[in-house]
Amino acid sequence: MRFRPGLAGFAAAGTLVFTAAAGGLAGSPPPPLAAEGVPLRDPPQLVSHHGVLRAHLVVEKKRVEVAGRTLSALTYNGQYMPPTLRIRPGDRLELAMENRLGPYTNLHVHGLHVSPAGHSDNVFIHIHPGQTFHYSYQFPDDLAPGTYWYHSHAHPISAQQVAGGMSGIIVVDGLKRYLPPGLRIKEHVIALKDFQVQGDAIKTKDLHISAPTNRTVNGQLNPTIHIRPGEIQLWRLANISANIYYRVSLQGQPFQVIAHDANPVDRIWTADSLLLAAGSRFDVLVRGGPPGHAQLWTLPYSTGPAGNRFPQATLATVVSEGPAMHPPALPATFAPTEDLGHAAIAARRTIVFSENKAGTAFYINGKQFDMNRVDIRSKLNTVEEWIVRNDSNEEHSFHVHTNDFQLMSINGRPHQGHGLQDTASVPPKGQIVIRTHFQNYTGRTVLHCHILNHEDAGMMAILEIVK
């Protein structure tokens, strides 16, 4: 593919100051491309110091500048693209969440290996209007570095709240230690959030997944990302939307994957496109191409005969400009990983996703979610193998809290993902096989479809981890 000359742009680093998310030009669904040359803005950051990060998140409905428009949105600290929480393995996070919304809410730290009980990653908590809840998370010393995210998990209104804007990024530092010591790389958060518009507000109710939507990067329409020819950058690709899928591709350049769902890979692998099912993330290295510009696209994608069709859209414009760089070669191997391929299996289970013909009710093993029912009990310090079967004609985005899993096969074909993950797409009328190791933490947690419309309509189950 040919590159055409373009305008240069510079991506500003995040700061501790809460600033409004920058926007492109105004657009209405389906959105036009914003003017080129508007630089990508990384979210502001709250960074841990001396092993502790203390943060205060205020949940409220505010008018914000997003994608070049002024709209009413559901926000954290008044921002559509809220602060990135940046921690290190072994840190403690003390987070006060103040609810100024009408309905209740709560917080889920997606993908993080942390206790699901008490004041930690407890999705059964309800923070009612006017209340402040004090979360306290103690992360293990071997917490995997990479990109995570946080969002509302208030059942059955999680889709409303996340679609309204309630999602942000978490970064656990440590990936760069596996790269050559002489390699200095700039990094960017590429947070993929979409919104539909109703009047002068971001739509939160009666969400139709296939409806025209505004796909943004960090709350911007088609921002510019600046890179020098030959330069290597670390991009944190994260699907933090409520329902939609992305198949991300960079015109003329492959992605070099170094982590999947915040799990470093054992071997760097390359891909011309990456499927980000609802909730998933990839940490990738991107090399600047010849001088000119290229498009960061989401390609057309269908989730099946009963699913949704997502059209192609431009997410960002990448400008390659300036003196060429010649970074050192990347290693063939990357990081140590846990391989469950030869683990002793303590239990085997089948998890069945299904839905009614109208696509309005969703089930796991024939049952809709019940807050008071434990669906699976698993023992700490054991490995289980699960068949996750999809009896419907649309893909579902399988996600489980607390412990990551190894994806062993897809429709009977062995799969080598080079590490663990916390989200996987289950094909229509197909199945995946996963293995998961229950470590460190006991308590009630959940597994569900991360298409939040489906989760809210019943496709969630309770997993209790016991000693």
Short mmCIF file of C-alpha atoms in Angstrom, two decimals:
data_model
loop_
_atom_site.label_atom_id
_atom_site.label_comp_id
_atom_site.label_asym_id
_atom_site.label_seq_id
_atom_site.Cartn_x
_atom_site.Cartn_y
_atom_site.Cartn_z
CA MET A 1 0.00 0.00 0.00
CA ARG A 2 1.28 3.44 -0.87
CA PHE A 3 1.93 6.21 1.62
CA ARG A 4 0.99 9.80 0.89
CA PRO A 5 2.61 12.90 2.36
CA GLY A 6 0.78 14.27 5.36
CA LEU A 7 0.86 16.74 8.20
CA ALA A 8 3.01 16.10 11.22
CA GLY A 9 1.48 15.76 14.64
CA PHE A 10 2.83 15.31 18.14
CA ALA A 11 1.23 13.13 20.82
CA ALA A 12 1.45 14.77 24.21
CA ALA A 13 2.31 12.64 27.23
CA GLY A 14 -0.26 12.19 30.01
CA THR A 15 0.03 14.30 33.13
CA LEU A 16 -1.48 14.26 36.59
CA VAL A 17 -3.77 17.14 35.70
CA PHE A 18 -7.33 16.28 34.72
CA THR A 19 -7.91 17.88 31.34
CA ALA A 20 -10.83 17.59 28.98
CA ALA A 21 -10.46 14.95 26.30
CA ALA A 22 -9.46 16.53 23.03
CA GLY A 23 -11.77 16.08 20.08
CA GLY A 24 -11.65 16.08 16.34
CA LEU A 25 -14.28 17.88 14.31
CA ALA A 26 -17.99 17.45 14.87
CA GLY A 27 -19.57 14.38 13.35
CA SER A 28 -22.85 12.50 13.41
CA PRO A 29 -23.36 8.76 12.93
CA PRO A 30 -21.91 7.43 10.71
CA PRO A 31 -19.07 9.83 11.57
CA PRO A 32 -17.06 11.67 8.94
CA LEU A 33 -13.31 11.72 9.26
CA ALA A 34 -12.04 14.52 11.46
CA ALA A 35 -9.46 16.93 10.05
CA GLU A 36 -5.95 15.52 9.92
CA GLY A 37 -3.29 17.11 12.08
CA VAL A 38 -5.16 17.05 15.43
CA PRO A 39 -2.68 15.24 17.70
CA LEU A 40 -3.55 12.21 19.74
CA ARG A 41 -3.75 13.03 23.43
CA ASP A 42 -2.88 10.29 25.87
CA PRO A 43 -5.10 10.30 28.96
CA PRO A 44 -3.80 12.00 32.12
CA GLN A 45 -2.16 9.58 34.54
CA LEU A 46 -2.35 8.91 38.26
CA VAL A 47 0.89 7.14 39.15
CA SER A 48 1.75 5.12 42.27
CA HIS A 49 4.54 6.35 44.52
CA HIS A 50 6.44 4.30 47.12
CA GLY A 51 4.19 1.32 46.48
CA VAL A 52 0.83 3.07 46.85
CA LEU A 53 -1.58 4.80 44.51
CA ARG A 54 -4.30 6.86 46.18
CA ALA A 55 -7.06 7.93 43.83
CA HIS A 56 -10.50 9.51 44.04
CA LEU A 57 -13.01 8.83 41.27
CA VAL A 58 -16.22 10.87 41.13
CA VAL A 59 -19.01 9.34 39.06
CA GLU A 60 -21.33 11.96 37.63
CA LYS A 61 -23.23 13.07 34.56
CA LYS A 62 -21.44 16.00 32.91
CA ARG A 63 -21.33 17.90 29.66
CA VAL A 64 -18.02 17.13 28.01
CA GLU A 65 -16.10 17.83 24.82
CA VAL A 66 -15.82 14.50 23.03
CA ALA A 67 -14.90 13.92 19.40
CA GLY A 68 -15.41 17.60 18.66
CA ARG A 69 -18.89 17.78 20.17
CA THR A 70 -20.35 18.93 23.46
CA LEU A 71 -22.46 16.11 24.86
CA SER A 72 -23.85 14.96 28.16
CA ALA A 73 -21.94 11.84 29.27
CA LEU A 74 -21.42 9.56 32.26
CA THR A 75 -17.97 10.42 33.52
CA TYR A 76 -15.21 9.66 35.97
CA ASN A 77 -13.84 12.94 37.36
CA GLY A 78 -15.77 14.88 34.75
CA GLN A 79 -13.92 13.33 31.78
CA TYR A 80 -15.09 11.09 28.95
CA MET A 81 -11.53 9.72 28.79
CA PRO A 82 -10.68 9.49 32.50
CA PRO A 83 -7.22 9.17 34.08
CA THR A 84 -5.04 6.16 33.50
CA LEU A 85 -4.22 4.44 36.79
CA ARG A 86 -0.54 3.46 36.63
CA ILE A 87 0.86 0.95 39.12
CA ARG A 88 3.66 -1.58 39.58
CA PRO A 89 3.54 -5.23 40.68
CA GLY A 90 3.24 -5.45 44.46
CA ASP A 91 1.61 -2.02 44.76
CA ARG A 92 -1.50 -1.15 46.75
CA LEU A 93 -4.34 0.86 45.26
CA GLU A 94 -6.53 2.86 47.63
CA LEU A 95 -9.45 4.18 45.59
CA ALA A 96 -12.40 6.20 46.87
CA MET A 97 -15.38 6.07 44.51
CA GLU A 98 -18.00 8.77 45.00
CA ASN A 99 -21.35 8.27 43.28
CA ARG A 100 -23.16 11.41 42.14
CA LEU A 101 -25.33 9.57 39.62
CA GLY A 102 -28.98 8.67 40.02
CA PRO A 103 -28.60 4.85 39.93
CA TYR A 104 -26.14 2.73 41.86
CA THR A 105 -22.74 1.80 40.45
CA ASN A 106 -19.53 -0.05 41.30
CA LEU A 107 -16.08 -0.70 39.84
CA HIS A 108 -14.38 -3.68 38.21
CA VAL A 109 -10.63 -3.71 37.57
CA HIS A 110 -10.75 -5.84 34.43
CA GLY A 111 -8.11 -8.56 34.12
CA LEU A 112 -6.23 -7.85 37.33
CA HIS A 113 -5.27 -10.84 39.46
CA VAL A 114 -6.55 -9.60 42.78
CA SER A 115 -8.99 -10.71 45.47
CA PRO A 116 -12.66 -10.70 44.39
CA ALA A 117 -13.86 -10.26 47.97
CA GLY A 118 -14.38 -7.50 50.55
CA HIS A 119 -13.28 -4.04 49.44
CA SER A 120 -11.23 -5.39 46.54
CA ASP A 121 -12.54 -6.41 43.08
CA ASN A 122 -16.00 -7.21 44.44
CA VAL A 123 -18.57 -6.79 41.67
CA PHE A 124 -21.46 -7.51 44.06
CA ILE A 125 -21.03 -4.14 45.77
CA HIS A 126 -23.66 -1.44 45.13
CA ILE A 127 -22.55 2.16 45.62
CA HIS A 128 -25.78 4.10 45.91
CA PRO A 129 -26.30 7.78 45.03
CA GLY A 130 -24.54 10.06 47.50
CA GLN A 131 -22.30 7.29 48.83
CA THR A 132 -18.51 7.00 48.71
CA PHE A 133 -17.02 3.51 48.78
CA HIS A 134 -13.37 2.92 49.65
CA TYR A 135 -11.79 0.20 47.52
CA SER A 136 -8.49 -1.31 48.64
CA TYR A 137 -6.51 -3.57 46.32
CA GLN A 138 -3.26 -5.32 47.25
CA PHE A 139 -1.59 -6.61 44.11
CA PRO A 140 0.80 -9.57 44.11
CA ASP A 141 4.51 -9.12 43.47
CA ASP A 142 4.24 -11.23 40.31
CA LEU A 143 1.32 -9.27 38.83
CA ALA A 144 1.67 -9.45 35.04
CA PRO A 145 2.69 -6.17 33.38
CA GLY A 146 0.57 -4.77 30.58
CA THR A 147 -2.69 -2.98 29.84
CA TYR A 148 -5.85 -3.50 31.89
CA TRP A 149 -8.96 -1.34 32.26
CA TYR A 150 -11.63 -0.30 34.74
CA HIS A 151 -15.36 0.08 34.27
CA SER A 152 -18.76 -0.20 35.87
CA HIS A 153 -20.00 -3.72 36.60
CA ALA A 154 -23.39 -2.70 38.03
CA HIS A 155 -25.84 -5.43 37.03
CA PRO A 156 -28.08 -5.13 35.02
CA ILE A 157 -27.06 -1.61 33.92
CA SER A 158 -23.39 -2.16 33.09
CA ALA A 159 -23.94 -1.63 29.34
CA GLN A 160 -25.73 1.68 30.01
CA GLN A 161 -22.95 2.98 32.22
CA VAL A 162 -20.01 1.83 30.10
CA ALA A 163 -21.66 3.02 26.86
CA GLY A 164 -22.27 6.35 28.56
CA GLY A 165 -18.54 6.77 29.14
CA MET A 166 -17.62 4.92 32.34
CA SER A 167 -14.41 3.15 31.32
CA GLY A 168 -10.72 3.93 31.64
CA ILE A 169 -7.25 2.39 31.41
CA ILE A 170 -4.99 0.72 33.99
CA VAL A 171 -1.29 0.19 33.21
CA VAL A 172 0.96 -2.16 35.16
CA ASP A 173 4.56 -1.22 34.44
CA GLY A 174 7.20 -3.82 33.61
CA LEU A 175 6.91 -4.74 29.91
CA LYS A 176 9.96 -2.74 28.87
CA ARG A 177 12.30 -4.83 31.03
CA TYR A 178 11.98 -7.62 28.45
CA LEU A 179 13.11 -5.36 25.60
CA PRO A 180 16.73 -4.54 24.62
CA PRO A 181 18.20 -2.12 27.20
CA GLY A 182 19.24 0.37 24.51
CA LEU A 183 15.72 0.61 23.08
CA ARG A 184 13.99 3.79 24.17
CA ILE A 185 10.38 3.80 23.07
CA LYS A 186 7.53 6.24 23.33
CA GLU A 187 4.24 4.69 24.32
CA HIS A 188 0.64 5.61 23.56
CA VAL A 189 -2.68 4.53 25.01
CA ILE A 190 -4.99 3.61 22.13
CA ALA A 191 -8.26 3.32 24.07
CA LEU A 192 -11.10 2.37 21.72
CA LYS A 193 -14.39 3.82 22.94
CA ASP A 194 -17.54 4.30 20.92
CA PHE A 195 -20.66 6.30 21.55
CA GLN A 196 -24.08 6.71 19.99
CA VAL A 197 -25.88 10.04 20.21
CA GLN A 198 -29.42 10.78 21.32
CA GLY A 199 -30.23 14.48 21.19
CA ASP A 200 -27.43 16.31 23.00
CA ALA A 201 -26.34 13.29 25.04
CA ILE A 202 -24.43 10.05 24.66
CA LYS A 203 -27.06 7.33 24.41
CA THR A 204 -27.24 4.91 27.33
CA LYS A 205 -30.58 3.10 27.01
CA ASP A 206 -32.13 0.89 24.31
CA LEU A 207 -28.69 0.33 22.82
CA HIS A 208 -28.60 -1.44 19.46
CA ILE A 209 -25.16 -2.91 18.87
CA SER A 210 -25.27 -2.56 15.08
CA ALA A 211 -26.50 1.05 15.16
CA PRO A 212 -24.22 3.70 13.64
CA THR A 213 -21.69 4.79 16.23
CA ASN A 214 -18.76 7.13 16.73
CA ARG A 215 -15.53 5.14 17.17
CA THR A 216 -12.95 7.17 19.03
CA VAL A 217 -9.35 6.83 20.18
CA ASN A 218 -9.02 8.38 23.63
CA GLY A 219 -12.24 10.27 22.91
CA GLN A 220 -10.98 11.71 19.59
CA LEU A 221 -12.12 11.13 16.02
CA ASN A 222 -9.23 10.30 13.70
CA PRO A 223 -6.39 11.89 15.71
CA THR A 224 -2.87 12.05 14.32
CA ILE A 225 -0.11 9.86 15.77
CA HIS A 226 3.40 11.04 15.00
CA ILE A 227 6.28 8.61 14.48
CA ARG A 228 9.72 8.79 12.84
CA PRO A 229 10.72 6.37 10.05
CA GLY A 230 12.13 3.26 11.68
CA GLU A 231 11.10 4.35 15.17
CA ILE A 232 9.51 1.71 17.42
CA GLN A 233 6.59 2.74 19.62
CA LEU A 234 4.59 0.80 22.20
CA TRP A 235 0.86 1.06 21.60
CA ARG A 236 -1.61 -0.11 24.24
CA LEU A 237 -4.60 -1.23 22.15
CA ALA A 238 -7.64 -1.64 24.39
CA ASN A 239 -11.28 -2.26 23.52
CA ILE A 240 -13.03 -0.47 26.38
CA SER A 241 -16.38 -0.09 24.61
CA ALA A 242 -19.56 -1.65 25.95
CA ASN A 243 -20.53 -3.96 23.10
CA ILE A 244 -18.68 -3.67 19.82
CA TYR A 245 -15.76 -5.52 18.23
CA TYR A 246 -12.73 -4.05 16.46
CA ARG A 247 -10.48 -5.68 13.88
CA VAL A 248 -7.56 -3.27 13.98
CA SER A 249 -5.07 -2.91 11.13
CA LEU A 250 -2.32 -0.38 10.37
CA GLN A 251 -1.95 0.36 6.67
CA GLY A 252 1.33 -1.05 5.38
CA GLN A 253 2.74 -2.08 8.78
CA PRO A 254 2.31 -5.22 10.91
CA PHE A 255 1.80 -5.26 14.67
CA GLN A 256 4.39 -7.01 16.82
CA VAL A 257 2.50 -8.41 19.80
CA ILE A 258 4.31 -8.40 23.16
CA ALA A 259 1.32 -8.90 25.49
CA HIS A 260 -2.28 -10.12 25.19
CA ASP A 261 -4.79 -9.11 27.86
CA ALA A 262 -1.87 -7.84 29.97
CA ASN A 263 -0.01 -11.14 29.79
CA PRO A 264 3.48 -10.89 28.25
CA VAL A 265 4.01 -13.43 25.47
CA ASP A 266 6.79 -16.02 25.40
CA ARG A 267 7.64 -15.08 21.81
CA ILE A 268 6.94 -11.84 19.95
CA TRP A 269 4.51 -12.58 17.12
CA THR A 270 3.35 -10.44 14.23
CA ALA A 271 -0.09 -9.84 12.74
CA ASP A 272 -1.45 -7.66 9.94
CA SER A 273 -4.69 -7.28 11.91
CA LEU A 274 -5.84 -8.01 15.45
CA LEU A 275 -9.36 -8.88 16.56
CA LEU A 276 -10.26 -7.04 19.75
CA ALA A 277 -13.40 -8.73 21.00
CA ALA A 278 -15.34 -6.80 23.63
CA GLY A 279 -13.03 -6.32 26.62
CA SER A 280 -9.74 -7.49 25.08
CA ARG A 281 -6.35 -5.75 24.80
CA PHE A 282 -3.05 -6.10 22.98
CA ASP A 283 0.25 -4.40 23.77
CA VAL A 284 2.04 -4.04 20.44
CA LEU A 285 5.21 -2.60 19.00
CA VAL A 286 4.76 -0.47 15.87
CA ARG A 287 7.62 0.54 13.57
CA GLY A 288 7.47 3.82 11.68
CA GLY A 289 7.16 3.35 7.93
CA PRO A 290 8.52 5.47 5.06
CA PRO A 291 7.82 9.22 5.22
CA GLY A 292 4.13 9.91 4.64
CA HIS A 293 0.95 8.88 6.35
CA ALA A 294 -1.05 5.70 6.87
CA GLN A 295 -4.43 4.88 8.33
CA LEU A 296 -5.11 2.96 11.51
CA TRP A 297 -8.31 1.15 10.57
CA THR A 298 -10.90 -1.06 12.09
CA LEU A 299 -11.78 -3.45 9.27
CA PRO A 300 -15.25 -4.78 8.42
CA TYR A 301 -16.29 -7.56 10.78
CA SER A 302 -19.36 -9.74 11.30
CA THR A 303 -20.11 -11.67 14.48
CA GLY A 304 -22.33 -14.18 12.68
CA PRO A 305 -25.77 -14.66 11.10
CA ALA A 306 -27.58 -13.62 14.29
CA GLY A 307 -24.90 -11.15 15.32
CA ASN A 308 -23.76 -7.73 14.25
CA ARG A 309 -21.92 -6.24 11.29
CA PHE A 310 -19.34 -3.57 11.98
CA PRO A 311 -18.23 -1.45 9.00
CA GLN A 312 -14.72 -0.28 8.24
CA ALA A 313 -13.71 3.01 9.85
CA THR A 314 -10.57 5.08 10.23
CA LEU A 315 -9.47 5.25 13.85
CA ALA A 316 -6.35 7.42 13.51
CA THR A 317 -3.87 8.80 10.98
CA VAL A 318 -0.24 7.83 11.50
CA VAL A 319 2.30 10.37 10.23
CA SER A 320 5.85 9.18 9.61
CA GLU A 321 8.19 12.16 9.45
CA GLY A 322 11.65 13.31 10.53
CA PRO A 323 15.12 11.75 10.63
CA ALA A 324 15.12 7.98 10.35
CA MET A 325 15.85 5.90 13.45
CA HIS A 326 17.71 2.59 13.60
CA PRO A 327 16.73 0.83 16.86
CA PRO A 328 18.38 -2.42 17.97
CA ALA A 329 16.94 -5.74 16.83
CA LEU A 330 14.11 -7.21 18.89
CA PRO A 331 14.62 -10.53 20.68
CA ALA A 332 13.07 -13.72 19.30
CA THR A 333 11.90 -14.74 22.76
CA PHE A 334 10.24 -12.31 25.14
CA ALA A 335 9.02 -13.26 28.62
CA PRO A 336 8.52 -16.40 30.71
CA THR A 337 4.93 -17.66 30.71
CA GLU A 338 2.93 -20.33 32.51
CA ASP A 339 2.11 -23.28 30.24
CA LEU A 340 -0.87 -25.34 31.39
CA GLY A 341 -0.58 -27.80 28.50
CA HIS A 342 0.78 -30.57 30.72
CA ALA A 343 -0.94 -29.61 33.98
CA ALA A 344 -2.84 -32.14 36.05
CA ILE A 345 -6.57 -31.48 35.52
CA ALA A 346 -8.66 -31.45 38.71
CA ALA A 347 -12.04 -31.02 37.00
CA ARG A 348 -13.54 -30.72 33.54
CA ARG A 349 -16.63 -28.61 32.88
CA THR A 350 -18.81 -27.49 29.99
CA ILE A 351 -20.03 -23.90 29.86
CA VAL A 352 -22.82 -23.35 27.31
CA PHE A 353 -23.74 -19.91 25.95
CA SER A 354 -27.20 -19.65 24.40
CA GLU A 355 -29.96 -17.15 23.69
CA ASN A 356 -33.61 -17.03 22.72
CA LYS A 357 -34.68 -16.62 19.08
CA ALA A 358 -35.43 -12.93 19.55
CA GLY A 359 -31.97 -12.24 20.92
CA THR A 360 -33.42 -10.60 24.01
CA ALA A 361 -32.59 -13.19 26.69
CA PHE A 362 -29.20 -14.85 27.20
CA TYR A 363 -28.18 -17.91 29.20
CA ILE A 364 -25.24 -19.84 30.62
CA ASN A 365 -25.99 -23.55 30.95
CA GLY A 366 -29.65 -22.78 30.38
CA LYS A 367 -29.91 -20.32 33.26
CA GLN A 368 -29.99 -16.55 33.52
CA PHE A 369 -27.85 -14.78 36.07
CA ASP A 370 -28.98 -14.99 39.69
CA MET A 371 -27.09 -12.98 42.30
CA ASN A 372 -27.97 -15.55 44.97
CA ARG A 373 -26.97 -18.73 43.10
CA VAL A 374 -23.46 -20.19 42.88
CA ASP A 375 -23.11 -21.91 39.51
CA ILE A 376 -19.58 -23.35 39.76
CA ARG A 377 -17.34 -24.15 42.72
CA SER A 378 -13.64 -24.61 42.04
CA LYS A 379 -10.79 -25.44 44.37
CA LEU A 380 -7.86 -23.12 45.02
CA ASN A 381 -4.47 -24.32 43.71
CA THR A 382 -5.99 -26.58 41.07
CA VAL A 383 -6.19 -26.45 37.27
CA GLU A 384 -9.50 -27.01 35.48
CA GLU A 385 -10.32 -27.52 31.80
CA TRP A 386 -13.48 -25.95 30.47
CA ILE A 387 -15.24 -26.42 27.16
CA VAL A 388 -17.00 -23.13 26.40
CA ARG A 389 -19.65 -23.94 23.81
CA ASN A 390 -21.70 -21.44 21.85
CA ASP A 391 -25.12 -22.73 20.81
CA SER A 392 -26.13 -19.44 19.20
CA ASN A 393 -25.53 -18.03 15.73
CA GLU A 394 -23.44 -15.11 16.92
CA GLU A 395 -20.04 -14.75 18.54
CA HIS A 396 -19.80 -14.18 22.27
CA SER A 397 -16.88 -12.62 24.12
CA PHE A 398 -16.08 -15.00 27.00
CA HIS A 399 -14.48 -13.36 30.05
CA VAL A 400 -13.71 -14.63 33.55
CA HIS A 401 -12.61 -12.59 36.55
CA THR A 402 -9.72 -13.11 39.01
CA ASN A 403 -7.66 -15.76 37.16
CA ASP A 404 -6.55 -15.72 33.53
CA PHE A 405 -6.73 -18.79 31.28
CA GLN A 406 -4.82 -20.52 28.51
CA LEU A 407 -6.77 -20.91 25.27
CA MET A 408 -6.05 -24.50 24.19
CA SER A 409 -8.18 -24.90 21.05
CA ILE A 410 -10.81 -23.24 18.84
CA ASN A 411 -13.35 -25.54 17.15
CA GLY A 412 -11.06 -28.49 17.82
CA ARG A 413 -7.94 -26.92 16.33
CA PRO A 414 -5.01 -26.50 18.74
CA HIS A 415 -4.31 -22.85 19.52
CA GLN A 416 -0.96 -21.31 20.46
CA GLY A 417 -1.51 -17.89 21.94
CA HIS A 418 1.99 -17.63 23.44
CA GLY A 419 0.60 -16.87 26.90
CA LEU A 420 -2.51 -16.41 29.02
CA GLN A 421 -5.54 -14.16 28.43
CA ASP A 422 -8.76 -13.14 30.17
CA THR A 423 -11.08 -12.75 27.16
CA ALA A 424 -11.72 -14.95 24.13
CA SER A 425 -14.26 -14.86 21.32
CA VAL A 426 -16.36 -18.03 20.99
CA PRO A 427 -17.40 -18.69 17.35
CA PRO A 428 -21.07 -19.08 16.36
CA LYS A 429 -22.14 -22.72 16.79
CA GLY A 430 -18.57 -23.41 17.88
CA GLN A 431 -16.49 -23.92 20.97
CA ILE A 432 -13.22 -23.15 22.67
CA VAL A 433 -11.29 -25.14 25.26
CA ILE A 434 -9.51 -23.30 28.05
CA ARG A 435 -7.45 -24.23 31.09
CA THR A 436 -7.31 -22.04 34.17
CA HIS A 437 -5.22 -22.18 37.34
CA PHE A 438 -6.95 -20.94 40.49
CA GLN A 439 -4.30 -19.15 42.51
CA ASN A 440 -3.95 -16.98 45.62
CA TYR A 441 -7.56 -15.84 46.12
CA THR A 442 -10.85 -17.36 47.25
CA GLY A 443 -14.36 -15.93 47.12
CA ARG A 444 -17.24 -15.35 44.74
CA THR A 445 -16.48 -13.96 41.31
CA VAL A 446 -18.13 -14.16 37.86
CA LEU A 447 -17.76 -15.34 34.29
CA HIS A 448 -19.81 -13.81 31.50
CA CYS A 449 -20.09 -12.57 27.95
CA HIS A 450 -18.33 -9.22 27.73
CA ILE A 451 -20.80 -7.93 25.19
CA LEU A 452 -22.44 -6.04 28.03
CA ASN A 453 -25.90 -6.02 26.47
CA HIS A 454 -25.73 -9.82 26.70
CA GLU A 455 -24.35 -9.83 30.23
CA ASP A 456 -27.10 -7.51 31.45
CA ALA A 457 -29.72 -9.73 29.78
CA GLY A 458 -28.61 -12.80 31.73
CA MET A 459 -25.36 -14.19 30.24
CA MET A 460 -23.38 -14.25 33.48
CA ALA A 461 -22.70 -16.91 36.13
CA ILE A 462 -21.15 -16.98 39.60
CA LEU A 463 -17.91 -18.86 40.19
CA GLU A 464 -16.90 -19.50 43.79
CA ILE A 465 -13.27 -20.37 44.48
CA VAL A 466 -12.91 -22.35 47.72
CA LYS A 467 -10.01 -23.74 49.73
#
